[in-house]
Coordinates of C-alpha atoms in Angstrom, one line a residue:
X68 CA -13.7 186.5 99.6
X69 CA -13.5 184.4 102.9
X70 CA -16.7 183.0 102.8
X71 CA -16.9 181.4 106.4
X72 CA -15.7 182.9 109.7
X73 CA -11.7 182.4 110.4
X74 CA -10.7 182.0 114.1
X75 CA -9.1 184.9 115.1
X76 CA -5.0 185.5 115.6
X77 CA -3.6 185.4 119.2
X78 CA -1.8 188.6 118.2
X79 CA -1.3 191.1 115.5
X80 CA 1.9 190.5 112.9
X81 CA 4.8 193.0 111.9
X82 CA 7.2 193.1 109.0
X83 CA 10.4 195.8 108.9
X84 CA 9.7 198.2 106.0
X85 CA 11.3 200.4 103.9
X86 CA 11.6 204.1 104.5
X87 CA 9.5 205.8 107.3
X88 CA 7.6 208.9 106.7
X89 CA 9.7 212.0 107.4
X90 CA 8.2 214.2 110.3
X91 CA 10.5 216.9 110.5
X92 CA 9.5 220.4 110.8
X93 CA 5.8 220.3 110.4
X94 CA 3.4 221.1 112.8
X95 CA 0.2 219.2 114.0
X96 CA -2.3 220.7 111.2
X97 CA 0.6 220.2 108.5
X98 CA 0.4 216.5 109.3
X99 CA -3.6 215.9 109.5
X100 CA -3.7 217.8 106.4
X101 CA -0.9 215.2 104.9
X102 CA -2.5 212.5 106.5
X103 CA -0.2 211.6 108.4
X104 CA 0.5 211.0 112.4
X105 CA 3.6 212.3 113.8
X106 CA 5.4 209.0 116.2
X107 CA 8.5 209.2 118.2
X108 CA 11.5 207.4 116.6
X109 CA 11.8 204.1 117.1
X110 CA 14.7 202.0 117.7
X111 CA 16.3 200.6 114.5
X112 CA 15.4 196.7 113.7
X113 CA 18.2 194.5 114.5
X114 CA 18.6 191.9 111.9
X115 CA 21.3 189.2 111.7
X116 CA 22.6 188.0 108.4
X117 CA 22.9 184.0 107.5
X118 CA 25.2 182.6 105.0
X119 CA 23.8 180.1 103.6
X120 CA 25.1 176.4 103.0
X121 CA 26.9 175.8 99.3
X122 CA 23.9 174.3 97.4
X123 CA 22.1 177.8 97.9
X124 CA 23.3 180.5 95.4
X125 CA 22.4 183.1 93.2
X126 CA 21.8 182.9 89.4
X127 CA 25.4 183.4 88.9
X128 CA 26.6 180.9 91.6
X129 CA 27.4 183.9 94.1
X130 CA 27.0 183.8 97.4
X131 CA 23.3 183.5 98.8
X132 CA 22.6 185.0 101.9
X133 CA 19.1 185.7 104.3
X134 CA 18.4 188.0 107.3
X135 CA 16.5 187.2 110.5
X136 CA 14.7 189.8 112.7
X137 CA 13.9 188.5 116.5
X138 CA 10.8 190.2 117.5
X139 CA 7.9 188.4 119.1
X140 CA 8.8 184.5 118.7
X141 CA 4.8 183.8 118.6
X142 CA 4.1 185.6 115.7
X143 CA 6.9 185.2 112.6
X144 CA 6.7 186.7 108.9
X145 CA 8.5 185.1 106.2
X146 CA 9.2 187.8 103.5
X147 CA 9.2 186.6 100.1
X148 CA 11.4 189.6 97.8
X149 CA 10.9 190.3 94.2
X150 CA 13.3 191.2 91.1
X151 CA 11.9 189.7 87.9
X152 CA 12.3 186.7 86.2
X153 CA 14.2 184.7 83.0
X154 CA 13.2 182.1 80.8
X155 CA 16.4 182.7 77.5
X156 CA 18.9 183.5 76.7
X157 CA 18.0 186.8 75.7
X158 CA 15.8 187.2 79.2
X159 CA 18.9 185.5 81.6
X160 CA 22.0 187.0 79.8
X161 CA 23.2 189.5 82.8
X162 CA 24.2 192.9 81.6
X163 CA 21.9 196.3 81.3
X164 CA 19.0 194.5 79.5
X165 CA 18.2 191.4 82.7
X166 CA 15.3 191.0 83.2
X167 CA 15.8 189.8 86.9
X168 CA 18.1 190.7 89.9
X169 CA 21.1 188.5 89.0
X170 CA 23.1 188.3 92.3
X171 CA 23.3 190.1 95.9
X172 CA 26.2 192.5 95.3
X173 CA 26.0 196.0 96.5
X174 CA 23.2 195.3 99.0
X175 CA 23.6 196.5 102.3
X176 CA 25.6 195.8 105.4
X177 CA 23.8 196.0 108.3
X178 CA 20.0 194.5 106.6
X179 CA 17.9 193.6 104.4
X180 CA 17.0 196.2 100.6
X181 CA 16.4 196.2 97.4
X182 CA 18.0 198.6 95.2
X183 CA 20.2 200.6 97.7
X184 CA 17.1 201.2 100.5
X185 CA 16.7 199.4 103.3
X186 CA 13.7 197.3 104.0
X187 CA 11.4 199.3 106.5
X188 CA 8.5 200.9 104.6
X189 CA 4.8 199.9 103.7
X190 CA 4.1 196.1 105.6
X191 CA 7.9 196.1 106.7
X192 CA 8.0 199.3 108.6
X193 CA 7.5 197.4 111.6
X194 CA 7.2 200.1 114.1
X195 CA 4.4 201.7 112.6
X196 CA 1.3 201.3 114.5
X197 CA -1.0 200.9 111.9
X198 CA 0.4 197.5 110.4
X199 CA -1.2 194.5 111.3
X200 CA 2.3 193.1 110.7
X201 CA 4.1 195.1 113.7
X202 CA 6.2 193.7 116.3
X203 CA 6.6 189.8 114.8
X204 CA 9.8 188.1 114.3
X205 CA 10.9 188.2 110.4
X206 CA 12.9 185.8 107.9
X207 CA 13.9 187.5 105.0
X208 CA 14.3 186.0 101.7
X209 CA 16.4 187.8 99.2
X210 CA 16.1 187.0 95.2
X211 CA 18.8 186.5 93.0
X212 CA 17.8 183.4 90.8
X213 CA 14.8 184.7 88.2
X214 CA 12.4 181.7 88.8
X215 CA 10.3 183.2 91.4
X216 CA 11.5 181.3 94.2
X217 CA 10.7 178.2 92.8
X218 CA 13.7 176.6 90.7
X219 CA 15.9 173.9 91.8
X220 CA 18.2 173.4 88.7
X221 CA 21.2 174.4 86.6
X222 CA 20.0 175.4 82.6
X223 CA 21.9 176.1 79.9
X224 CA 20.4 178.2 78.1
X225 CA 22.5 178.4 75.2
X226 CA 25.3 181.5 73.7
X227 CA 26.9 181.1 77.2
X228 CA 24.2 181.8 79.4
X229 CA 24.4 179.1 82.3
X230 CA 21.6 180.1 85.4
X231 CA 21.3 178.6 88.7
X232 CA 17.7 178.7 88.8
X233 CA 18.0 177.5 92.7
X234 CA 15.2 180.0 94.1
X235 CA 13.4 177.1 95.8
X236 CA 16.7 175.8 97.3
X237 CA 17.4 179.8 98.4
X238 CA 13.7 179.5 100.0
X239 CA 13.3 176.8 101.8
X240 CA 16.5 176.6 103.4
X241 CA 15.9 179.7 104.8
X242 CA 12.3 178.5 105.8
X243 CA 13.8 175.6 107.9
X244 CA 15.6 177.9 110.1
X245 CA 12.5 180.0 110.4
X246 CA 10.9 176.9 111.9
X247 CA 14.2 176.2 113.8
X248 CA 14.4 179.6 115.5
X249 CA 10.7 180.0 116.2
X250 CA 9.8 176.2 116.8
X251 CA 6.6 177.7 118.8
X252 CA 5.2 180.2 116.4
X253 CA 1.9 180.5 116.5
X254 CA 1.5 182.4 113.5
X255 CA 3.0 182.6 110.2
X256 CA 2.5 185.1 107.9
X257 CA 4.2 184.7 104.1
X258 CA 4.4 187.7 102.5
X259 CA 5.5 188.3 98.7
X260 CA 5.8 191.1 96.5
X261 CA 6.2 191.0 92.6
X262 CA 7.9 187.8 91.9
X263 CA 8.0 186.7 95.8
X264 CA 4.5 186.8 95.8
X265 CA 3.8 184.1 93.1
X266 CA 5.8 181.7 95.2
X267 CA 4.1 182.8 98.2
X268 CA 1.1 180.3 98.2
X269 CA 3.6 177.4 98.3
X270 CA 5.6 178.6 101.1
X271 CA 2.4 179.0 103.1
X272 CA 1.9 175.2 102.1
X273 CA 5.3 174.2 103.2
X274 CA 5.4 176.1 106.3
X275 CA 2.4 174.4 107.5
X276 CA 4.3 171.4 106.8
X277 CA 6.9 172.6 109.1
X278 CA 4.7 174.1 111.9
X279 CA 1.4 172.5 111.8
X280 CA 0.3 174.0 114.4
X281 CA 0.9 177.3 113.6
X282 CA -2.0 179.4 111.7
X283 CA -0.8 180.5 108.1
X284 CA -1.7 183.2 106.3
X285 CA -0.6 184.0 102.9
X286 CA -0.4 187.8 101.3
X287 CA 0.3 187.5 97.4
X288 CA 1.0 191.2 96.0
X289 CA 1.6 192.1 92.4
X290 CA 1.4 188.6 90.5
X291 CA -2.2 188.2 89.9
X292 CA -2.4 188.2 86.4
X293 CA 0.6 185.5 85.4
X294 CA -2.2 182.3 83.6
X295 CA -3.0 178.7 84.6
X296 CA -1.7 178.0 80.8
X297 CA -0.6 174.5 80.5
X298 CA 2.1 175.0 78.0
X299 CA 3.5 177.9 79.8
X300 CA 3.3 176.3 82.9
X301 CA 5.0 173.5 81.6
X302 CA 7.3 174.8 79.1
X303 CA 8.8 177.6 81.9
X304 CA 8.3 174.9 85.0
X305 CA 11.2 172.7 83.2
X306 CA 13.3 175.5 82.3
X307 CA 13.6 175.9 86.2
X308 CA 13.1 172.5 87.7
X309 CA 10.1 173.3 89.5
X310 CA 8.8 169.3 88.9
X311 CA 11.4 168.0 90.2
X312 CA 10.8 168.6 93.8
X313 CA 7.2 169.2 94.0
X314 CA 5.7 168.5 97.8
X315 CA 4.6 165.0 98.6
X316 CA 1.3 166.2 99.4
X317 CA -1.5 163.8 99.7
X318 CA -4.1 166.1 98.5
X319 CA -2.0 166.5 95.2
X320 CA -1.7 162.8 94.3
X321 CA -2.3 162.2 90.7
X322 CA -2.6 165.3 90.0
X323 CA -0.7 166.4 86.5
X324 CA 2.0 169.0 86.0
X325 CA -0.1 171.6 85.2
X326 CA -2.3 171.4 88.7
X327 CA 0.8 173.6 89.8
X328 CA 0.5 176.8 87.8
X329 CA 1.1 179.8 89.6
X330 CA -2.8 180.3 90.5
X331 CA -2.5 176.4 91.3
X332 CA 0.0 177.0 93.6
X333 CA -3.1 178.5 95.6
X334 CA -5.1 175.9 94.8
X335 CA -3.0 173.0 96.1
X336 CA -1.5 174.9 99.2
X337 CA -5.7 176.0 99.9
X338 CA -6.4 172.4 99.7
X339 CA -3.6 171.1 102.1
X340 CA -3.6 173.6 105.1
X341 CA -6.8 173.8 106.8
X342 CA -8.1 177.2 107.6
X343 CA -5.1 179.0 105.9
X344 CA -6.2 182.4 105.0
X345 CA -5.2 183.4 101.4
X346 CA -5.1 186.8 99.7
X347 CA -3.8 188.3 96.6
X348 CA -3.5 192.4 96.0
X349 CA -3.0 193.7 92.7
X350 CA -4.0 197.0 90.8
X351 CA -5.6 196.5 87.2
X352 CA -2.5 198.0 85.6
X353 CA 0.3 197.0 86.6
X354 CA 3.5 198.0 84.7
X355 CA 4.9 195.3 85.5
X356 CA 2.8 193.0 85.2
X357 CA 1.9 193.6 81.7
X358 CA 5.1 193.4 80.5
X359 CA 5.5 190.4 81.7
X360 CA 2.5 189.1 80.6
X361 CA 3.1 190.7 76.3
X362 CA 6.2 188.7 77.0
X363 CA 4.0 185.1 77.2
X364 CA 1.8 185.9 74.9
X365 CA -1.0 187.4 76.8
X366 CA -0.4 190.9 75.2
X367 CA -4.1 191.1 73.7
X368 CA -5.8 190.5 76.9
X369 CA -6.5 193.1 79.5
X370 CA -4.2 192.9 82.7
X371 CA -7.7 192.7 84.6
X372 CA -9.1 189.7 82.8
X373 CA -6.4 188.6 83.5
X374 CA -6.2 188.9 87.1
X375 CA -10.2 188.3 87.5
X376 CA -9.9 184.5 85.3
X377 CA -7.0 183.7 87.9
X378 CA -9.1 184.5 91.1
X379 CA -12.3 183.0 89.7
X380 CA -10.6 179.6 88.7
X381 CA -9.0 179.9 92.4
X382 CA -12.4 180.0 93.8
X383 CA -14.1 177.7 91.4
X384 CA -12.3 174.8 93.0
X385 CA -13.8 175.5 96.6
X386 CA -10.4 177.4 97.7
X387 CA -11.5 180.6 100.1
X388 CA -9.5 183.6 98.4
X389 CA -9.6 187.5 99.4
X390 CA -8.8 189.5 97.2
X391 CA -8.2 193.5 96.0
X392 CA -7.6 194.9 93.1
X393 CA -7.4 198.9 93.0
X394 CA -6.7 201.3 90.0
X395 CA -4.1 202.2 88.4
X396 CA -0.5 200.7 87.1
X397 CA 1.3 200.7 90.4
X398 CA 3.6 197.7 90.9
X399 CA 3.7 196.3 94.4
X400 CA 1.1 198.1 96.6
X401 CA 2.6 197.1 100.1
X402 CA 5.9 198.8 99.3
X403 CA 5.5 202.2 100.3
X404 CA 3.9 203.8 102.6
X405 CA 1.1 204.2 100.4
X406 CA -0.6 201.4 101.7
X407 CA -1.5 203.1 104.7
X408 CA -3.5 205.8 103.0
X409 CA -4.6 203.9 99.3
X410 CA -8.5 203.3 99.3
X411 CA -11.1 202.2 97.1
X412 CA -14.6 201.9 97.3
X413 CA -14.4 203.7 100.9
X414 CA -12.3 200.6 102.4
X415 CA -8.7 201.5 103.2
X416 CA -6.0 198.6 101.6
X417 CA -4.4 198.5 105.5
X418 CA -7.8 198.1 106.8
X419 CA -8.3 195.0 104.5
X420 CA -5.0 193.6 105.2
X421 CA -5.3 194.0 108.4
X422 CA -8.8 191.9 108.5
X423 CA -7.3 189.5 106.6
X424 CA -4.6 189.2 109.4
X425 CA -6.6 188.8 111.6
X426 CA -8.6 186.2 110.0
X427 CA -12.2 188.5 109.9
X428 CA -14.4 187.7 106.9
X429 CA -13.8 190.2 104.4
X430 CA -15.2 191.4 101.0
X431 CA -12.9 191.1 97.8
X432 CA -11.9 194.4 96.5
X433 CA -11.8 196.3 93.0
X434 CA -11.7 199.5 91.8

């Protein structure tokens, strides 16, 4: 939990989201019965498509692309995506049985999506009143490479599968125009979902590197439960190149390979950016999430105690950490439009995010 009182935000954030709520045809007490509020239509988000240079590219060494929004310049939301991961042959080999999103073909045109929909539901439905992260400007990172966002190498992984693990390369490139474009942001907000989200505590790091005088806040969802494991860390860290360009941070000096982990990753960025406002959202079932983990070896522990030994270690080290974990075996709670209406223990999940936002001191979450 945020333990000491945040300043708060000079505005309120907003993300484009997937699919909005259908209003059609039903009358006022059809809509307070489905809990929901019936709102003109909006116009649709503009986005505007950047190639990126040569050196970014997908796992396959397609074309790498990332989408920029221009709403309010002050306030800016870097969007992290999600789509598995890889770490062998038998994880990386393309075809029917991936485990990650491989390259960018078939998405669409005109925006940013995932799987054929468009990106405008849950926190990126950015014209729904209710989201803390309505109206900002947006950078939109796709995912193509199966390291989480965080490789920067070429492996061979043998029987023909070659991946361009070049996630952080994708990333930050597409971060430095973010600080380009919006050189007086005032606020940044990174936001990841599934394997975005592990990343995400890094990004916050590096863009206060970028715009120091921004305030950063970081929203991690659905990667809670991955361990601080030294030989996972290390063994899956090298398969991607994540140690090769680790930040020059002076608060990380001497510290050893594994002080990056995906929980260090909050950790390290916690210890560098004062005042950055960290949170994590998870559900103590996640699908996902627990394949995953039976895949590292974590198969006999619960996805909870999982989650839980991650956020205490977090804390342990004097890093401030929100965070929520609700029922269930949902992947990704800020996906859908779900998140406006999910609740547990009588607090809504928007109402918390929303908080956290806005830098108020709120209590961590589980159901």
């Amino acid at each position: 939990m945020f333990r000491r009182a945040l300043p708060p935000l000079v505005a309120v954030l907003t993300v484009s989201g997937l699919a909005a709520c259908s209003g059609g045809g039903t009358d006022e007490s059809a809509a307070e019965t489905a809990g929901t509020v019936e709102r003109p239509a909006a116009e649709a988000i503009a986005w505007e498509q950047v190639v990126a240079p040569e050196d970014c590219e997908c796992s396959d060494g397609s074309e790498y692309h990332y989408w920029v929004h221009r709403g309010d310049a002050d306030r800016v939301v870097f969007f992290l995506e999600g789509g598995g991961a890889c770490f062998s042959a038998e994880t990386c080999a393309p075809g029917a049985g991936a485990t990650y999103t491989t390259d960018l073909e078939g998405r669409l045109d005109d925006g940013p999506g995932f799987r054929g929909r468009a990106a405008d539901a849950g926190l990126l439905d950015l014209d729904n009143p209710e989201n803390p992260l309505a109206g900002a400007s947006v950078v939109y990172v796709p995912y193509c490479t199966g390291d989480l966002h965080l490789g920067t190498t070429t492996q061979d992984y043998g029987d023909g599968v070659v991946v361009e693990h070049k996630g952080r390369t994708n990333a930050t490139t597409a971060l430095e125009t973010l600080a380009a474009e919006f050189p007086d942001a005032e606020e940044v907000v990174v936001l990841g979902q599934s394997a975005g989200s592990a990343a995400a505590p890094l990004y916050g790091g590096l863009a206060h590197d970028l715009l120091p005088d921004a305030e950063v806040t970081v929203l991690a969802d659905a990667s809670g439960a991955y361990p601080a494991d030294e030989l996972i860390t290390t063994a899956i860290g090298g398969l991607w190149g994540i140690f090769d360009q680790l930040p020059d941070w002076p608060e990380a000096a001497g510290d050893p390979l594994t002080a990056w982990s995906l929980p260090g990753l909050f950790v390290q960025t916690g210890e560098h950016v004062p005042g950055v406002r960290l949170a994590t959202i998870n559900t103590a079932d996640d699908d996902v999430q627990r394949q995953f983990s039976d895949r590292i070896g974590k198969a006999g522990t619960p996805l909870a105690e999982l989650i839980d030994t991650n956020n205490r270690l977090i804390e342990a080290a004097g890093v401030d950490l929100a965070w929520w974990v609700g029922p269930g075996d949902k992947h990704v709670s800020t996906a859908d439009d779900e998140v406006y209406s999910d609740e547990v223990v009588g607090v809504r999940l928007i109402d918390w995010i929303a908080d956290v936002v806005a830098g108020e001191d709120v209590a961590d979450v589980s159901g």
